[in-house]
PDB file of C-alpha atoms in Angstrom:
ATOM      1  CA  UNK Z  33      -8.378 -54.680 305.303  1.00 81.00           C
ATOM      2  CA  UNK Z  34      -8.681 -56.722 308.499  1.00 83.00           C
ATOM      3  CA  UNK Z  35     -12.174 -55.437 309.090  1.00 89.00           C
ATOM      4  CA  UNK Z  36     -13.779 -55.417 305.652  1.00 83.00           C
ATOM      5  CA  UNK Z  37     -11.406 -57.294 303.350  1.00 84.00           C
ATOM      6  CA  UNK Z  38     -10.760 -56.117 299.793  1.00 85.00           C
ATOM      7  CA  UNK Z  39     -13.921 -54.462 298.534  1.00 85.00           C
ATOM      8  CA  UNK Z  40     -14.503 -53.486 294.923  1.00 80.00           C
ATOM      9  CA  UNK Z  41     -14.099 -49.884 293.933  1.00 84.00           C
ATOM     10  CA  UNK Z  42     -17.844 -49.238 294.113  1.00 90.00           C
ATOM     11  CA  UNK Z  43     -18.764 -50.983 297.361  1.00 94.00           C
ATOM     12  CA  UNK Z  44     -21.701 -49.925 299.489  1.00 94.00           C
ATOM     13  CA  UNK Z  45     -21.285 -50.114 303.241  1.00 94.00           C
ATOM     14  CA  UNK Z  46     -24.118 -49.589 305.727  1.00 93.00           C
ATOM     15  CA  UNK Z  47     -23.126 -48.488 309.267  1.00 94.00           C
ATOM     16  CA  UNK Z  48     -25.706 -48.525 312.074  1.00 91.00           C
ATOM     17  CA  UNK Z  49     -25.913 -48.510 315.854  1.00 90.00           C
ATOM     18  CA  UNK Z  50     -27.686 -46.970 318.781  1.00 87.00           C
ATOM     19  CA  UNK Z  51     -26.834 -43.397 319.811  1.00 85.00           C
ATOM     20  CA  UNK Z  52     -23.424 -42.717 321.405  1.00 85.00           C
ATOM     21  CA  UNK Z  53     -21.942 -46.115 320.441  1.00 88.00           C
ATOM     22  CA  UNK Z  54     -19.313 -44.766 318.009  1.00 87.00           C
ATOM     23  CA  UNK Z  55     -20.919 -44.775 314.492  1.00 87.00           C
ATOM     24  CA  UNK Z  56     -19.726 -41.294 313.594  1.00 84.00           C
ATOM     25  CA  UNK Z  57     -16.301 -41.842 315.089  1.00 86.00           C
ATOM     26  CA  UNK Z  58     -15.881 -45.006 313.069  1.00 91.00           C
ATOM     27  CA  UNK Z  59     -17.059 -43.223 309.912  1.00 90.00           C
ATOM     28  CA  UNK Z  60     -14.738 -40.201 310.277  1.00 87.00           C
ATOM     29  CA  UNK Z  61     -11.777 -42.473 311.022  1.00 88.00           C
ATOM     30  CA  UNK Z  62     -12.606 -44.585 307.920  1.00 91.00           C
ATOM     31  CA  UNK Z  63     -13.107 -41.401 305.844  1.00 91.00           C
ATOM     32  CA  UNK Z  64      -9.760 -40.076 306.886  1.00 88.00           C
ATOM     33  CA  UNK Z  65      -8.011 -43.397 306.149  1.00 89.00           C
ATOM     34  CA  UNK Z  66      -9.655 -43.640 302.718  1.00 92.00           C
ATOM     35  CA  UNK Z  67      -8.924 -40.054 301.733  1.00 91.00           C
ATOM     36  CA  UNK Z  68      -5.253 -40.435 302.589  1.00 89.00           C
ATOM     37  CA  UNK Z  69      -4.858 -43.732 300.680  1.00 90.00           C
ATOM     38  CA  UNK Z  70      -7.402 -44.045 297.884  1.00 92.00           C
ATOM     39  CA  UNK Z  71      -8.941 -40.770 296.734  1.00 93.00           C
ATOM     40  CA  UNK Z  72     -11.338 -37.870 297.267  1.00 94.00           C
ATOM     41  CA  UNK Z  73     -14.076 -38.246 299.963  1.00 95.00           C
ATOM     42  CA  UNK Z  74     -17.288 -36.338 300.550  1.00 95.00           C
ATOM     43  CA  UNK Z  75     -18.659 -36.540 304.046  1.00 92.00           C
ATOM     44  CA  UNK Z  76     -22.270 -35.428 304.272  1.00 93.00           C
ATOM     45  CA  UNK Z  77     -22.759 -34.605 307.957  1.00 88.00           C
ATOM     46  CA  UNK Z  78     -26.459 -33.866 307.755  1.00 82.00           C
ATOM     47  CA  UNK Z  79     -27.365 -35.047 311.241  1.00 72.00           C
ATOM     48  CA  UNK Z  80     -24.435 -33.576 313.081  1.00 68.00           C
ATOM     49  CA  UNK Z  81     -23.904 -30.598 310.843  1.00 64.00           C
ATOM     50  CA  UNK Z  82     -20.803 -28.484 311.360  1.00 62.00           C
ATOM     51  CA  UNK Z  83     -21.155 -28.843 315.106  1.00 60.00           C
ATOM     52  CA  UNK Z  84     -18.433 -28.466 317.694  1.00 66.00           C
ATOM     53  CA  UNK Z  85     -18.290 -32.272 318.005  1.00 64.00           C
ATOM     54  CA  UNK Z  86     -17.630 -32.722 314.281  1.00 64.00           C
ATOM     55  CA  UNK Z  87     -14.949 -30.041 314.393  1.00 66.00           C
ATOM     56  CA  UNK Z  88     -13.384 -31.816 317.332  1.00 69.00           C
ATOM     57  CA  UNK Z  89     -13.291 -35.111 315.419  1.00 64.00           C
ATOM     58  CA  UNK Z  90     -11.699 -33.370 312.401  1.00 65.00           C
ATOM     59  CA  UNK Z  91      -8.944 -31.997 314.673  1.00 66.00           C
ATOM     60  CA  UNK Z  92      -8.444 -35.247 316.670  1.00 69.00           C
ATOM     61  CA  UNK Z  93      -8.143 -37.460 313.637  1.00 62.00           C
ATOM     62  CA  UNK Z  94      -6.079 -35.009 311.506  1.00 61.00           C
ATOM     63  CA  UNK Z  95      -8.794 -34.855 308.890  1.00 62.00           C
ATOM     64  CA  UNK Z  96      -8.023 -31.417 307.503  1.00 63.00           C
ATOM     65  CA  UNK Z  97      -6.549 -32.660 304.239  1.00 66.00           C
ATOM     66  CA  UNK Z  98      -7.065 -31.695 300.643  1.00 72.00           C
ATOM     67  CA  UNK Z  99      -8.786 -34.938 299.714  1.00 87.00           C
ATOM     68  CA  UNK Z 100     -11.726 -34.531 302.054  1.00 87.00           C
ATOM     69  CA  UNK Z 101     -14.832 -32.341 301.708  1.00 88.00           C
ATOM     70  CA  UNK Z 102     -17.514 -31.916 304.383  1.00 87.00           C
ATOM     71  CA  UNK Z 103     -21.074 -30.821 303.611  1.00 89.00           C
ATOM     72  CA  UNK Z 104     -24.182 -30.086 305.576  1.00 88.00           C
ATOM     73  CA  UNK Z 105     -26.659 -31.131 302.856  1.00 91.00           C
ATOM     74  CA  UNK Z 106     -30.216 -31.797 303.997  1.00 90.00           C
ATOM     75  CA  UNK Z 107     -31.728 -33.582 300.990  1.00 93.00           C
ATOM     76  CA  UNK Z 108     -31.167 -35.967 298.139  1.00 95.00           C
ATOM     77  CA  UNK Z 109     -31.058 -33.288 295.443  1.00 96.00           C
ATOM     78  CA  UNK Z 110     -28.155 -31.429 297.135  1.00 95.00           C
ATOM     79  CA  UNK Z 111     -26.130 -34.629 297.326  1.00 96.00           C
ATOM     80  CA  UNK Z 112     -26.931 -35.535 293.729  1.00 96.00           C
ATOM     81  CA  UNK Z 113     -25.896 -32.036 292.531  1.00 96.00           C
ATOM     82  CA  UNK Z 114     -22.616 -32.213 294.488  1.00 96.00           C
ATOM     83  CA  UNK Z 115     -21.770 -35.554 292.844  1.00 96.00           C
ATOM     84  CA  UNK Z 116     -22.469 -34.142 289.392  1.00 95.00           C
ATOM     85  CA  UNK Z 117     -20.242 -31.115 290.110  1.00 95.00           C
ATOM     86  CA  UNK Z 118     -17.151 -33.009 291.390  1.00 94.00           C
ATOM     87  CA  UNK Z 119     -15.999 -36.632 291.241  1.00 93.00           C
ATOM     88  CA  UNK Z 120     -15.552 -38.509 294.553  1.00 96.00           C
ATOM     89  CA  UNK Z 121     -14.200 -41.973 295.244  1.00 96.00           C
ATOM     90  CA  UNK Z 122     -16.220 -42.328 298.471  1.00 96.00           C
ATOM     91  CA  UNK Z 123     -19.359 -40.590 299.786  1.00 97.00           C
ATOM     92  CA  UNK Z 124     -20.626 -40.818 303.374  1.00 95.00           C
ATOM     93  CA  UNK Z 125     -24.286 -39.957 304.075  1.00 94.00           C
ATOM     94  CA  UNK Z 126     -24.709 -39.482 307.832  1.00 89.00           C
ATOM     95  CA  UNK Z 127     -27.545 -40.270 308.262  1.00 84.00           C
ATOM     96  CA  UNK Z 128     -30.026 -41.522 305.661  1.00 89.00           C
ATOM     97  CA  UNK Z 129     -32.772 -41.404 308.283  1.00 85.00           C
ATOM     98  CA  UNK Z 130     -32.192 -37.727 309.040  1.00 87.00           C
ATOM     99  CA  UNK Z 131     -32.098 -36.708 305.323  1.00 90.00           C
ATOM    100  CA  UNK Z 132     -34.940 -39.155 304.588  1.00 90.00           C
ATOM    101  CA  UNK Z 133     -33.249 -40.696 301.563  1.00 92.00           C
ATOM    102  CA  UNK Z 134     -34.986 -43.838 300.274  1.00 92.00           C
ATOM    103  CA  UNK Z 135     -33.255 -47.016 299.192  1.00 93.00           C
ATOM    104  CA  UNK Z 136     -34.260 -46.229 295.653  1.00 95.00           C
ATOM    105  CA  UNK Z 137     -32.524 -42.865 295.793  1.00 96.00           C
ATOM    106  CA  UNK Z 138     -29.361 -44.460 297.107  1.00 94.00           C
ATOM    107  CA  UNK Z 139     -29.508 -46.903 294.150  1.00 95.00           C
ATOM    108  CA  UNK Z 140     -29.933 -43.920 291.776  1.00 96.00           C
ATOM    109  CA  UNK Z 141     -26.844 -42.250 293.261  1.00 96.00           C
ATOM    110  CA  UNK Z 142     -24.890 -45.504 292.808  1.00 95.00           C
ATOM    111  CA  UNK Z 143     -26.028 -45.897 289.218  1.00 96.00           C
ATOM    112  CA  UNK Z 144     -25.198 -42.307 288.304  1.00 96.00           C
ATOM    113  CA  UNK Z 145     -21.759 -42.529 289.932  1.00 96.00           C
ATOM    114  CA  UNK Z 146     -20.296 -45.878 288.865  1.00 95.00           C
ATOM    115  CA  UNK Z 147     -16.762 -45.008 290.100  1.00 94.00           C
ATOM    116  CA  UNK Z 148     -17.913 -44.035 293.579  1.00 97.00           C
ATOM    117  CA  UNK Z 149     -18.327 -46.096 296.755  1.00 96.00           C
ATOM    118  CA  UNK Z 150     -20.944 -45.223 299.327  1.00 97.00           C
ATOM    119  CA  UNK Z 151     -21.226 -45.469 303.094  1.00 96.00           C
ATOM    120  CA  UNK Z 152     -24.756 -44.901 304.443  1.00 94.00           C
ATOM    121  CA  UNK Z 153     -25.157 -44.360 308.171  1.00 91.00           C
ATOM    122  CA  UNK Z 154     -28.404 -45.353 309.824  1.00 88.00           C
ATOM    123  CA  UNK Z 155     -29.945 -44.805 313.178  1.00 77.00           C
ATOM    124  CA  UNK Z 156     -31.079 -47.752 315.256  1.00 73.00           C
ATOM    125  CA  UNK Z 157     -34.243 -48.586 317.055  1.00 65.00           C
ATOM    126  CA  UNK Z 158     -34.352 -49.077 320.844  1.00 74.00           C
ATOM    127  CA  UNK Z 159     -34.074 -52.796 320.174  1.00 71.00           C
ATOM    128  CA  UNK Z 160     -30.766 -52.231 318.303  1.00 67.00           C
ATOM    129  CA  UNK Z 161     -32.010 -52.945 314.758  1.00 71.00           C
ATOM    130  CA  UNK Z 162     -31.291 -50.453 311.976  1.00 72.00           C
ATOM    131  CA  UNK Z 163     -34.106 -48.033 311.295  1.00 63.00           C
ATOM    132  CA  UNK Z 164     -35.738 -48.225 307.899  1.00 66.00           C
ATOM    133  CA  UNK Z 165     -36.444 -50.627 305.011  1.00 66.00           C
ATOM    134  CA  UNK Z 166     -34.712 -54.006 304.729  1.00 75.00           C
ATOM    135  CA  UNK Z 167     -33.781 -52.862 301.205  1.00 76.00           C
ATOM    136  CA  UNK Z 168     -30.901 -50.851 302.720  1.00 74.00           C
ATOM    137  CA  UNK Z 169     -29.326 -54.096 303.992  1.00 75.00           C
ATOM    138  CA  UNK Z 170     -30.122 -56.137 300.883  1.00 75.00           C
ATOM    139  CA  UNK Z 171     -28.617 -53.506 298.544  1.00 86.00           C
ATOM    140  CA  UNK Z 172     -25.294 -53.109 300.336  1.00 89.00           C
ATOM    141  CA  UNK Z 173     -22.094 -55.154 300.330  1.00 92.00           C
ATOM    142  CA  UNK Z 174     -20.914 -54.591 303.891  1.00 93.00           C
ATOM    143  CA  UNK Z 175     -22.893 -54.122 307.092  1.00 92.00           C
ATOM    144  CA  UNK Z 176     -21.167 -52.632 310.146  1.00 93.00           C
ATOM    145  CA  UNK Z 177     -22.999 -52.599 313.440  1.00 93.00           C
ATOM    146  CA  UNK Z 178     -21.316 -50.437 316.074  1.00 92.00           C
ATOM    147  CA  UNK Z 179     -21.851 -51.515 319.679  1.00 91.00           C
ATOM    148  CA  UNK Z 180     -20.082 -49.885 322.580  1.00 91.00           C
ATOM    149  CA  UNK Z 181     -17.083 -48.755 320.560  1.00 92.00           C
ATOM    150  CA  UNK Z 182     -16.698 -52.018 318.575  1.00 93.00           C
ATOM    151  CA  UNK Z 183     -17.322 -52.193 314.814  1.00 93.00           C
ATOM    152  CA  UNK Z 184     -18.878 -55.594 313.980  1.00 90.00           C
ATOM    153  CA  UNK Z 185     -18.650 -56.418 310.276  1.00 91.00           C
ATOM    154  CA  UNK Z 186     -20.434 -58.874 308.049  1.00 89.00           C
ATOM    155  CA  UNK Z 187     -20.215 -58.683 304.309  1.00 83.00           C
ATOM    156  CA  UNK Z 188     -19.182 -60.038 300.937  1.00 82.00           C
ATOM    157  CA  UNK Z 189     -15.459 -59.365 301.129  1.00 83.00           C
ATOM    158  CA  UNK Z 190     -14.530 -60.749 304.551  1.00 80.00           C
ATOM    159  CA  UNK Z 191     -15.745 -63.270 307.121  1.00 88.00           C
ATOM    160  CA  UNK Z 192     -17.400 -61.797 310.223  1.00 87.00           C
ATOM    161  CA  UNK Z 193     -14.867 -59.600 311.984  1.00 88.00           C
ATOM    162  CA  UNK Z 194     -14.709 -56.864 314.509  1.00 93.00           C
ATOM    163  CA  UNK Z 195     -12.474 -53.905 315.376  1.00 91.00           C
ATOM    164  CA  UNK Z 196     -12.318 -51.598 318.395  1.00 93.00           C
ATOM    165  CA  UNK Z 197     -13.026 -47.958 317.563  1.00 89.00           C
ATOM    166  CA  UNK Z 198     -12.512 -46.627 321.039  1.00 79.00           C
ATOM    167  CA  UNK Z 199     -12.855 -47.935 324.551  1.00 65.00           C
ATOM    168  CA  UNK Z 200     -16.553 -48.494 325.172  1.00 51.00           C
ATOM    169  CA  UNK Z 201     -18.309 -47.986 328.494  1.00 51.00           C
ATOM    170  CA  UNK Z 202     -17.646 -51.612 329.577  1.00 49.00           C
ATOM    171  CA  UNK Z 203     -13.899 -51.299 328.959  1.00 47.00           C
ATOM    172  CA  UNK Z 204     -13.727 -47.942 330.806  1.00 48.00           C
ATOM    173  CA  UNK Z 205     -15.677 -49.374 333.761  1.00 46.00           C
ATOM    174  CA  UNK Z 206     -13.334 -52.439 333.911  1.00 46.00           C
ATOM    175  CA  UNK Z 207     -10.214 -50.183 333.686  1.00 46.00           C
ATOM    176  CA  UNK Z 208     -11.593 -47.945 336.437  1.00 45.00           C
ATOM    177  CA  UNK Z 209     -12.313 -50.987 338.656  1.00 48.00           C
ATOM    178  CA  UNK Z 210      -8.783 -52.374 338.052  1.00 47.00           C
ATOM    179  CA  UNK Z 211      -7.286 -49.007 338.873  1.00 40.00           C
ATOM    180  CA  UNK Z 212      -9.258 -48.797 342.134  1.00 45.00           C
ATOM    181  CA  UNK Z 213      -8.250 -52.334 343.117  1.00 47.00           C
ATOM    182  CA  UNK Z 214      -4.582 -51.519 342.409  1.00 41.00           C
ATOM    183  CA  UNK Z 215      -4.741 -48.350 344.511  1.00 39.00           C
ATOM    184  CA  UNK Z 216      -6.414 -50.156 347.404  1.00 41.00           C
ATOM    185  CA  UNK Z 217      -3.807 -52.931 347.413  1.00 37.00           C
ATOM    186  CA  UNK Z 218      -0.777 -50.667 347.033  1.00 38.00           C
ATOM    187  CA  UNK Z 219      -1.983 -48.228 349.764  1.00 40.00           C
ATOM    188  CA  UNK Z 220      -1.821 -50.936 352.412  1.00 38.00           C
ATOM    189  CA  UNK Z 221       1.381 -50.610 354.424  1.00 35.00           C
ATOM    190  CA  UNK Z 222       3.181 -53.791 355.488  1.00 38.00           C
ATOM    191  CA  UNK Z 223       3.133 -52.493 359.050  1.00 40.00           C
ATOM    192  CA  UNK Z 224      -0.663 -52.564 359.170  1.00 33.00           C
ATOM    193  CA  UNK Z 225      -0.846 -55.896 357.366  1.00 39.00           C
TER     194      UNK Z 225
END
């Protein structure tokens, strides 16, 4: 609520960021929260697949629940067929760039599934912009940019807001520096001044 406000039942959120910034961690945390509170979730982990890192995230965030399905679909038709076979309240597509789903195909999925919300994950360019057509941004309700473990939100349901996902590299470096400074000060004996 603090991050995205009170979205409608069929919201569309776009999540993007450069590699290793926390996009997937944010998404699996949000998927877990949603599945425990609002309904059935399909998480299409096309880019990551059923890798060791995804399995670790599932264990760490306690995501093995009956309201969450994971899939390794590699194209639009597989996702479409899955949504026709079983109703979901929320679908994550991670990432649209990897699967090569067009903005028009996302709009078709939304039209065919009017009771379903969607989260589309996008890769970013070296400059930090999301990769792909501007239509992705124009057609969604919420945009989340993930930078160094911070989810930065702008959207229809909430003023600009941010939320820490995990400690980013800057926070870890600062913590390490503070720890080293504390050790250096406390290791000085009063005898040696």
